[in-house]
Amino acid sequence: MTTPTTPDGVTAPFSPAAPITFVGGKGGVGKTTLAAAHALALADAGRRVLVVSTDPAHSLGDALERPLSDEPTPIAPGLWAAEPDADAAVRRRIAHVAEDARRAVPREVMPAVHRHLEQAGASPGMAESALADLLVDRMEEVGDRWDHLVVDSAPTGHLLRLLHLPTLLTPWVRGLTRQRERARRAEALADVVGSGGDEADDPLLERLHARRHRLERAAARLREDAVVTLVTLPRRMVLAETGRAVDQLSEAGFRLAPVIVNQIPPDGAAGPDGARALTLTQERFAHLGVVRVPLQDGEPTGPERLRRLVPFLDAVPAR
Ligand SMILES: Nc1ncnc2c1ncn2[C@@H]1O[C@H](COP(=O)(O)OP(=O)(O)OP(=O)(O)O)[C@@H](O)[C@H]1O
Ligand SMILES: [Mg+2]
C-alpha cells in the first residue's frame, strides 16, 4: 500500500499504519477516544483490527458505547475491542509463577513463595505486568488473527514501563532457566543409574524456554512493528509533558508516529495562550509530524461520532 497524498501535499500517517500502534499521553487528553477512532478508520479501510485497553480503569467500552470484556467483541465490520480483566490476569500469572516455583524449588520453601506471591499479587506492579503479559498474547496474534492492534494506553509513565517490560522480564526468566539447568545437571550427576533426564524431558525447562522466546519475540516486535502516537492538548503544561515523553520513548528506541494535538477549540476561542501553545507544539514536534483534531460539540462516543474524527487523523504535513 502506498501512502496517499492529497493535492496540498499532506500524507496520511495511519494508512498504511504500523501493525501495532500505542496511543499514549497525559491523563484525559483523548487517548481512548482517538485509539477507538483510529481503529475504526483502519477497519473501515478493510483491515482486521483489534483495539485493546491496557489502562486498568477502562473506558474503551464507553468510547465505543459497547460493553466489553476480556474476549474480543465485534464492534463494526473488521473491528473488535477488548478490555482485559487485570484481576483475572494477576490470578493467572500467580498460578503460573507458583507452578514454576513448585517444580524449581525445594518443597519446604513453598510456603514462603506463596506468602511472597500473595503480597506481590496485591501490588500495582503485578497488575501492570500481568496486563503486559496479555498484551504480548495479543501481539502474537498480529499478522494472523489481526492486521492491526491498536492499544489504548494508560498515561505515559505506565506506557513506558509497559513497553520496557518484555526486556525487563527476559533476564528474570533467563535467570530462572539457568537455575533450573544447574539443578538438572546436579540431579543427573546424582542419578547413578542415569535414568536419562535431558532437557527435552523437563517440562519446566521447556516452559521457561518458551516463555523466554515469547518475551524476546515481543521485545523485538515492539521495536520493529510498533509505533507510539502521543496525544496532547494545545496547552503549555501538556506540551512540556509530551516533550518529555517523546524524549524518553525515543531514547528507549521506540518509533514515534505523528503527535496528535486534540481538542483544538474553534479559531480564536483558545485566546493568545492557546494559539501560542499550538504554535509551540507544532514547532516542537515538526520532526514527527503533527495531526490536529478539533474540539467537537459534545463527547465523541459511539462509532458514528468517532468517525467524524477520522478525516482529521488522516491529515499530517508531509515529511
Ligand atoms: N476532540 C474532542 N472533542 C471533544 N471531546 C473530546 C475530544 N476528544 C476527547 N474528548 C472527550 O474528552 C474526555 C477525555 O477523553 P478520553 O477518555 O478519550 O481521554 P483519555 O486520555 O483516554 O483519558 P484517561 O487518561 O482518563 O484514560 C472524554 O469525555 C472524551 O469524550
Ligand atoms: Mg483513556
mmCIF file of C-alpha atoms in Angstrom, residues 132 136 139 161-171 214-216 218-219 222:
data_model
loop_
_atom_site.group_PDB
_atom_site.id
_atom_site.type_symbol
_atom_site.label_atom_id
_atom_site.label_comp_id
_atom_site.label_asym_id
_atom_site.label_seq_id
_atom_site.Cartn_x
_atom_site.Cartn_y
_atom_site.Cartn_z
ATOM 1 C CA ALA A 132 1.672 -6.652 29.706
ATOM 2 C CA VAL A 136 2.100 -9.966 24.487
ATOM 3 C CA MET A 139 0.773 -9.022 19.854
ATOM 4 C CA ARG A 161 7.037 0.646 31.869
ATOM 5 C CA LEU A 162 4.753 -1.472 29.730
ATOM 6 C CA LEU A 163 6.958 -1.062 26.688
ATOM 7 C CA HIS A 164 10.046 -1.967 28.714
ATOM 8 C CA LEU A 165 8.509 -4.934 30.426
ATOM 9 C CA PRO A 166 9.377 -7.693 27.973
ATOM 10 C CA THR A 167 13.031 -6.591 28.151
ATOM 11 C CA LEU A 168 12.887 -6.378 31.935
ATOM 12 C CA LEU A 169 11.274 -9.778 32.302
ATOM 13 C CA THR A 170 13.623 -11.562 29.943
ATOM 14 C CA PRO A 171 16.642 -11.570 32.323
ATOM 15 C CA ARG A 214 7.985 -15.321 23.655
ATOM 16 C CA LEU A 215 9.281 -12.283 25.571
ATOM 17 C CA GLU A 216 12.245 -11.875 23.244
ATOM 18 C CA ALA A 218 7.658 -9.405 21.916
ATOM 19 C CA ALA A 219 10.603 -7.076 22.642
ATOM 20 C CA LEU A 222 7.835 -3.686 19.835
#
